[in-house]
Structure formats: structure tokens, C-alpha cells
mmCIF file of C-alpha atoms in Angstrom:
data_model
loop_
_atom_site.group_PDB
_atom_site.id
_atom_site.type_symbol
_atom_site.label_atom_id
_atom_site.label_comp_id
_atom_site.label_asym_id
_atom_site.label_seq_id
_atom_site.Cartn_x
_atom_site.Cartn_y
_atom_site.Cartn_z
ATOM 1 C CA GLY H 1 13.299 -11.237 -31.192
ATOM 2 C CA GLN H 2 12.821 -11.083 -27.469
ATOM 3 C CA ASN H 3 13.699 -13.924 -25.153
ATOM 4 C CA ILE H 4 14.023 -14.109 -21.395
ATOM 5 C CA ASP H 5 15.154 -17.357 -19.767
ATOM 6 C CA GLN H 6 14.890 -18.403 -16.145
ATOM 7 C CA PRO H 7 15.003 -21.841 -14.523
ATOM 8 C CA THR H 8 11.518 -23.247 -14.097
ATOM 9 C CA GLU H 9 11.890 -24.531 -10.554
ATOM 10 C CA MET H 10 14.373 -24.399 -7.703
ATOM 11 C CA THR H 11 14.429 -25.795 -4.199
ATOM 12 C CA ALA H 12 16.417 -24.604 -1.209
ATOM 13 C CA THR H 13 16.653 -25.058 2.536
ATOM 14 C CA GLU H 14 15.497 -22.591 5.139
ATOM 15 C CA GLY H 15 18.382 -20.367 6.247
ATOM 16 C CA ALA H 16 20.402 -21.011 3.081
ATOM 17 C CA ILE H 17 21.258 -18.739 0.140
ATOM 18 C CA VAL H 18 19.792 -19.190 -3.331
ATOM 19 C CA GLN H 19 20.640 -17.506 -6.633
ATOM 20 C CA ILE H 20 18.035 -17.270 -9.387
ATOM 21 C CA ASN H 21 19.490 -16.522 -12.798
ATOM 22 C CA CYS H 22 17.933 -14.678 -15.703
ATOM 23 C CA THR H 23 19.350 -14.283 -19.198
ATOM 24 C CA TYR H 24 17.784 -12.052 -21.791
ATOM 25 C CA GLN H 25 17.954 -11.214 -25.462
ATOM 26 C CA THR H 26 15.839 -8.231 -26.401
ATOM 27 C CA SER H 27 15.830 -5.750 -29.229
ATOM 28 C CA GLY H 28 16.100 -2.937 -26.722
ATOM 29 C CA PHE H 29 17.108 -2.782 -23.081
ATOM 30 C CA ASN H 30 16.270 -0.099 -20.614
ATOM 31 C CA GLY H 31 16.396 -1.770 -17.222
ATOM 32 C CA LEU H 32 15.663 -5.079 -15.513
ATOM 33 C CA PHE H 33 13.127 -5.791 -12.790
ATOM 34 C CA TRP H 34 12.510 -8.635 -10.390
ATOM 35 C CA TYR H 35 9.049 -9.368 -9.033
ATOM 36 C CA GLN H 36 7.858 -11.868 -6.440
ATOM 37 C CA GLN H 37 4.544 -13.646 -6.835
ATOM 38 C CA HIS H 38 3.049 -15.877 -4.163
ATOM 39 C CA ALA H 39 0.589 -18.491 -5.357
ATOM 40 C CA GLY H 40 -2.789 -16.946 -6.048
ATOM 41 C CA GLU H 41 -1.550 -13.416 -5.453
ATOM 42 C CA ALA H 42 -0.456 -10.443 -7.543
ATOM 43 C CA PRO H 43 3.226 -9.904 -8.391
ATOM 44 C CA THR H 44 5.007 -7.427 -6.135
ATOM 45 C CA PHE H 45 8.076 -5.369 -7.017
ATOM 46 C CA LEU H 46 11.400 -6.510 -5.546
ATOM 47 C CA SER H 47 14.237 -4.737 -7.333
ATOM 48 C CA TYR H 48 15.377 -2.730 -10.328
ATOM 49 C CA ASN H 49 18.758 -2.602 -12.106
ATOM 50 C CA VAL H 50 19.655 -0.334 -14.979
ATOM 51 C CA LEU H 51 23.436 -0.117 -14.517
ATOM 52 C CA ASP H 52 25.890 -2.992 -14.171
ATOM 53 C CA GLY H 53 26.524 -4.170 -10.654
ATOM 54 C CA LEU H 54 24.854 -5.270 -7.491
ATOM 55 C CA GLU H 55 21.839 -3.658 -5.832
ATOM 56 C CA GLU H 56 21.249 -4.772 -2.250
ATOM 57 C CA LYS H 57 18.007 -4.467 -0.362
ATOM 58 C CA GLY H 58 17.933 -6.333 2.917
ATOM 59 C CA ARG H 59 18.004 -10.088 2.369
ATOM 60 C CA PHE H 60 17.541 -9.623 -1.379
ATOM 61 C CA SER H 61 20.195 -8.510 -3.873
ATOM 62 C CA SER H 62 20.051 -8.223 -7.633
ATOM 63 C CA PHE H 63 22.953 -8.172 -10.067
ATOM 64 C CA LEU H 64 23.096 -7.037 -13.686
ATOM 65 C CA SER H 65 25.624 -7.462 -16.486
ATOM 66 C CA ARG H 66 24.354 -5.693 -19.588
ATOM 67 C CA SER H 67 27.204 -6.903 -21.790
ATOM 68 C CA LYS H 68 26.331 -10.513 -20.962
ATOM 69 C CA GLY H 69 22.566 -10.065 -20.964
ATOM 70 C CA TYR H 70 22.504 -11.603 -17.505
ATOM 71 C CA SER H 71 21.006 -10.913 -14.126
ATOM 72 C CA TYR H 72 20.556 -12.809 -10.911
ATOM 73 C CA LEU H 73 18.473 -12.427 -7.790
ATOM 74 C CA LEU H 74 20.184 -13.510 -4.582
ATOM 75 C CA LEU H 75 18.083 -14.416 -1.572
ATOM 76 C CA LYS H 76 19.902 -14.800 1.740
ATOM 77 C CA GLU H 77 18.777 -16.327 5.046
ATOM 78 C CA LEU H 78 15.890 -18.016 3.305
ATOM 79 C CA GLN H 79 12.583 -18.162 5.107
ATOM 80 C CA MET H 80 9.583 -20.364 4.424
ATOM 81 C CA LYS H 81 7.643 -17.295 3.292
ATOM 82 C CA ASP H 82 10.131 -16.865 0.435
ATOM 83 C CA SER H 83 8.476 -19.827 -1.307
ATOM 84 C CA ALA H 84 7.045 -18.087 -4.360
ATOM 85 C CA SER H 85 7.608 -17.491 -8.042
ATOM 86 C CA TYR H 86 10.250 -14.954 -9.001
ATOM 87 C CA LEU H 87 9.739 -13.099 -12.250
ATOM 88 C CA CYS H 88 12.476 -11.409 -14.242
ATOM 89 C CA ALA H 89 11.321 -8.596 -16.527
ATOM 90 C CA VAL H 90 13.155 -6.414 -19.022
ATOM 91 C CA ARG H 91 12.067 -2.896 -19.850
ATOM 92 C CA ASP H 92 11.927 -2.228 -23.550
ATOM 93 C CA ASN H 93 10.720 0.942 -25.223
ATOM 94 C CA PRO H 94 9.654 0.311 -28.784
ATOM 95 C CA GLY H 95 8.280 3.442 -30.309
ATOM 96 C CA GLY H 96 9.426 5.496 -27.340
ATOM 97 C CA TYR H 97 7.069 4.072 -24.718
ATOM 98 C CA ASN H 98 8.134 1.589 -22.084
ATOM 99 C CA LYS H 99 6.776 -1.902 -21.701
ATOM 100 C CA LEU H 100 7.900 -4.797 -19.549
ATOM 101 C CA ILE H 101 8.712 -8.182 -21.044
ATOM 102 C CA PHE H 102 8.506 -10.947 -18.470
ATOM 103 C CA GLY H 103 10.202 -14.300 -18.251
ATOM 104 C CA ALA H 104 8.105 -17.344 -17.407
ATOM 105 C CA GLY H 105 9.196 -17.155 -13.767
ATOM 106 C CA THR H 106 11.118 -19.392 -11.383
ATOM 107 C CA ARG H 107 9.126 -21.272 -8.774
ATOM 108 C CA LEU H 108 11.163 -21.473 -5.563
ATOM 109 C CA ALA H 109 10.291 -23.970 -2.856
ATOM 110 C CA VAL H 110 11.929 -23.460 0.541
ATOM 111 C CA HIS H 111 12.058 -26.539 2.766
ATOM 112 C CA PRO H 112 12.690 -26.726 6.535
ATOM 113 C CA LYS M 1 -4.327 4.449 -0.410
ATOM 114 C CA ALA M 2 -6.405 1.709 -2.024
ATOM 115 C CA GLY M 3 -4.599 -0.730 -4.290
ATOM 116 C CA VAL M 4 -5.380 -1.805 -7.827
ATOM 117 C CA THR M 5 -8.747 -3.501 -8.032
ATOM 118 C CA GLN M 6 -10.017 -5.855 -10.707
ATOM 119 C CA THR M 7 -13.501 -7.141 -11.314
ATOM 120 C CA PRO M 8 -14.729 -9.755 -11.541
ATOM 121 C CA ARG M 9 -12.237 -11.988 -9.761
ATOM 122 C CA TYR M 10 -13.491 -15.166 -11.397
ATOM 123 C CA LEU M 11 -15.323 -15.728 -14.655
ATOM 124 C CA ILE M 12 -16.505 -18.805 -16.513
ATOM 125 C CA LYS M 13 -17.495 -18.477 -20.170
ATOM 126 C CA THR M 14 -18.021 -20.785 -23.124
ATOM 127 C CA ARG M 15 -16.291 -20.740 -26.471
ATOM 128 C CA GLY M 16 -17.534 -18.063 -28.810
ATOM 129 C CA GLN M 17 -18.727 -15.721 -26.083
ATOM 130 C CA GLN M 18 -17.160 -12.405 -25.291
ATOM 131 C CA VAL M 19 -15.997 -11.019 -21.974
ATOM 132 C CA THR M 20 -15.165 -7.615 -20.473
ATOM 133 C CA LEU M 21 -12.769 -7.233 -17.565
ATOM 134 C CA SER M 22 -12.369 -4.098 -15.494
ATOM 135 C CA CYS M 23 -9.400 -2.536 -13.731
ATOM 136 C CA SER M 24 -9.366 0.447 -11.378
ATOM 137 C CA PRO M 25 -5.848 1.807 -10.861
ATOM 138 C CA ILE M 26 -4.405 3.381 -7.757
ATOM 139 C CA SER M 27 -5.575 6.957 -7.374
ATOM 140 C CA GLY M 28 -3.251 9.287 -9.284
ATOM 141 C CA HIS M 29 -1.928 6.561 -11.577
ATOM 142 C CA ARG M 30 -2.529 7.319 -15.233
ATOM 143 C CA SER M 31 -0.894 4.277 -16.805
ATOM 144 C CA VAL M 32 -2.635 0.899 -16.897
ATOM 145 C CA SER M 33 -1.056 -2.201 -18.424
ATOM 146 C CA TRP M 34 -2.727 -5.538 -19.025
ATOM 147 C CA TYR M 35 -1.064 -8.952 -18.952
ATOM 148 C CA GLN M 36 -2.159 -12.512 -19.580
ATOM 149 C CA GLN M 37 -0.603 -15.106 -17.289
ATOM 150 C CA THR M 38 -0.603 -18.826 -18.062
ATOM 151 C CA PRO M 39 1.476 -21.569 -16.425
ATOM 152 C CA GLY M 40 3.587 -22.232 -19.473
ATOM 153 C CA GLN M 41 4.011 -18.738 -20.885
ATOM 154 C CA GLY M 42 4.306 -16.563 -17.809
ATOM 155 C CA LEU M 43 3.166 -12.954 -18.056
ATOM 156 C CA GLN M 44 2.484 -11.864 -21.610
ATOM 157 C CA PHE M 45 2.032 -8.147 -22.263
ATOM 158 C CA LEU M 46 -1.299 -7.260 -23.846
ATOM 159 C CA PHE M 47 -1.389 -3.460 -24.002
ATOM 160 C CA GLU M 48 -0.775 -0.282 -22.072
ATOM 161 C CA TYR M 49 -2.961 2.790 -21.805
ATOM 162 C CA PHE M 50 -2.036 6.256 -20.628
ATOM 163 C CA SER M 51 -4.470 9.140 -20.498
ATOM 164 C CA GLU M 52 -7.010 7.223 -22.601
ATOM 165 C CA THR M 53 -4.473 6.446 -25.348
ATOM 166 C CA GLN M 54 -3.036 3.052 -26.181
ATOM 167 C CA ARG M 55 0.740 3.499 -26.210
ATOM 168 C CA ASN M 56 1.902 -0.070 -26.612
ATOM 169 C CA LYS M 57 0.454 -3.331 -27.760
ATOM 170 C CA GLY M 58 1.689 -6.905 -27.435
ATOM 171 C CA ASN M 59 1.434 -9.722 -29.946
ATOM 172 C CA PHE M 60 -2.151 -10.761 -29.409
ATOM 173 C CA PRO M 61 -4.885 -11.150 -32.040
ATOM 174 C CA GLY M 62 -7.416 -8.420 -32.667
ATOM 175 C CA ARG M 63 -9.955 -10.287 -30.531
ATOM 176 C CA PHE M 64 -8.206 -8.671 -27.570
ATOM 177 C CA SER M 65 -8.967 -5.007 -27.170
ATOM 178 C CA GLY M 66 -9.034 -2.441 -24.444
ATOM 179 C CA ARG M 67 -9.807 1.115 -23.548
ATOM 180 C CA GLN M 68 -9.228 3.600 -20.796
ATOM 181 C CA PHE M 69 -11.628 6.158 -19.424
ATOM 182 C CA SER M 70 -10.997 9.709 -18.305
ATOM 183 C CA ASN M 71 -10.834 8.582 -14.667
ATOM 184 C CA SER M 72 -8.007 6.148 -15.660
ATOM 185 C CA ARG M 73 -10.168 3.075 -15.135
ATOM 186 C CA SER M 74 -9.556 0.557 -17.877
ATOM 187 C CA GLU M 75 -11.414 -2.297 -19.464
ATOM 188 C CA MET M 76 -10.258 -5.087 -21.699
ATOM 189 C CA ASN M 77 -12.495 -7.098 -23.952
ATOM 190 C CA VAL M 78 -11.978 -10.500 -25.499
ATOM 191 C CA SER M 79 -14.372 -11.479 -28.245
ATOM 192 C CA THR M 80 -15.066 -14.915 -29.712
ATOM 193 C CA LEU M 81 -13.460 -16.698 -26.776
ATOM 194 C CA GLU M 82 -11.277 -19.726 -27.379
ATOM 195 C CA LEU M 83 -10.224 -22.448 -24.960
ATOM 196 C CA GLY M 84 -6.684 -21.079 -25.032
ATOM 197 C CA ASP M 85 -7.870 -17.781 -23.601
ATOM 198 C CA SER M 86 -8.257 -19.432 -20.208
ATOM 199 C CA ALA M 87 -5.756 -17.577 -18.043
ATOM 200 C CA LEU M 88 -5.236 -15.128 -15.228
ATOM 201 C CA TYR M 89 -5.560 -11.572 -16.525
ATOM 202 C CA LEU M 90 -3.613 -9.038 -14.520
ATOM 203 C CA CYS M 91 -3.640 -5.322 -14.733
ATOM 204 C CA ALA M 92 -0.956 -3.075 -13.313
ATOM 205 C CA SER M 93 -0.931 0.656 -12.733
ATOM 206 C CA SER M 94 1.822 3.203 -12.387
ATOM 207 C CA VAL M 95 2.097 6.966 -12.359
ATOM 208 C CA THR M 96 3.807 7.448 -15.699
ATOM 209 C CA GLY M 97 4.322 4.043 -17.279
ATOM 210 C CA PRO M 98 5.593 0.467 -16.906
ATOM 211 C CA GLY M 99 9.227 0.473 -15.951
ATOM 212 C CA THR M 100 9.400 4.234 -15.649
ATOM 213 C CA ASP M 101 8.211 3.919 -12.107
ATOM 214 C CA THR M 102 7.018 1.008 -10.008
ATOM 215 C CA GLN M 103 4.081 -0.954 -11.342
ATOM 216 C CA TYR M 104 1.500 -2.170 -8.863
ATOM 217 C CA PHE M 105 -0.484 -5.225 -9.849
ATOM 218 C CA GLY M 106 -4.078 -6.037 -9.128
ATOM 219 C CA PRO M 107 -5.196 -9.466 -7.870
ATOM 220 C CA GLY M 108 -6.246 -10.545 -11.358
ATOM 221 C CA THR M 109 -9.311 -12.002 -13.014
ATOM 222 C CA ARG M 110 -9.275 -15.759 -13.466
ATOM 223 C CA LEU M 111 -11.021 -16.538 -16.771
ATOM 224 C CA THR M 112 -12.028 -20.091 -17.588
ATOM 225 C CA VAL M 113 -13.316 -20.860 -21.074
ATOM 226 C CA LEU M 114 -15.256 -24.102 -21.454
#
């Protein structure tokens, strides 16, 4: 089967660092994505990992361990505008064509 | 370049009716994927179309169907609506396919079934 787990909700303080974890069990694995979704808006792409290790992009970093089926998204110097849902998605390719399998998302609330 | 557009943005239907949602991808994008988003389940993959062919399908009943036209615009149809079909329906486009390159999402259609 396919299963992607993320915490449902997290809270953090402005200026702090927060780590959002994602664990996955899928029949196939071909890369992991993180998306950000503000309330009432469309998801937007944040990061992509296909090899083990850390990918850094400004205040956001994403880490992947394929052997552990684990990823995290690290947000530094939190700002109020970072309050959003963060979606972890695994790329699978049954039958040779890619599709994304999403977790339920983690709702992050940043407080002053 | 214009983004992904979806129409209508909001829709209210009653049980048993059918509904058609439309998605216009970014110019040059040939892949369109559809997702259902509910608070408890997150984004659930419905299907993906590329060059008018369905390449992948999620675990949804046959009441959910879709198609893609030669200009890459896509429609999805839900027949015999049920209360549980109330959700945000998102489409996403990419050049070659979901995960192969970046997917861009539309604003979604909020469907309410009464």
C-alpha cells in the first residue's frame, strides 16, 4: 500500500526554526516534493529531493533519507507569512507514468 | 504567462446531479492532473491526462471521469453526486508530467453537494 504521514498541526514563534517531518511507505519511490498551501489558495512548489541529503533554498531546506522513508522540511527565521499548510508528496510511477501521492498536510501557525 | 485557470470557482449541487469542471493549463503544458482535496484526506489523486490520453488513475469510483482536448484543456465530470463528493477540486499542469517537472496548481473549484 501507500502511506504518507505528517503531523496534523504545528505551532511556532516568529523568528524561530521549525522542522516538519514526513514519513512514507510506497510501492515505488521516485522523488519527494514539498508544497506550501495558504488557506484558500492553490499549492505552490517549494522543494524536490530525489537523492539522500539536504537541499537548501533560502530560508527553506528539505532533507531526504530513502533508506528510512523519511523527509523533513526545515523553515528558518520564521515569518508570519509562513503560516500555511505544508504538503509532502511522493512521486510514484506505476505503469511507467509518474503520479504524485500527497500526505494530508501539516498546518503551521506562526505566532508573534 | 497566464497561470492555470479553473472554472467555475464555486458550485452548489444536490445529490444525484452531475457536474462538469474545467481546467485550462499553462500554455505549452500538455499534462493535466486532477486532485480532490478534503480536510481529512488531503489531496487525493484522481487522474492525469497527457496529449488527450489518460495515463494514470487514482482509486475513485467510475462516477469520476475526465477527458482532455487537443488544446490541452481538460474537464472532469462527476455523475450521481453524493454528499461525500463535497470538496475542493484542484487541477495542476506541467510540461511533461507530475513529478517529472514542476506542477503548477490552479485555484480550484469548491463543490458543495447538498
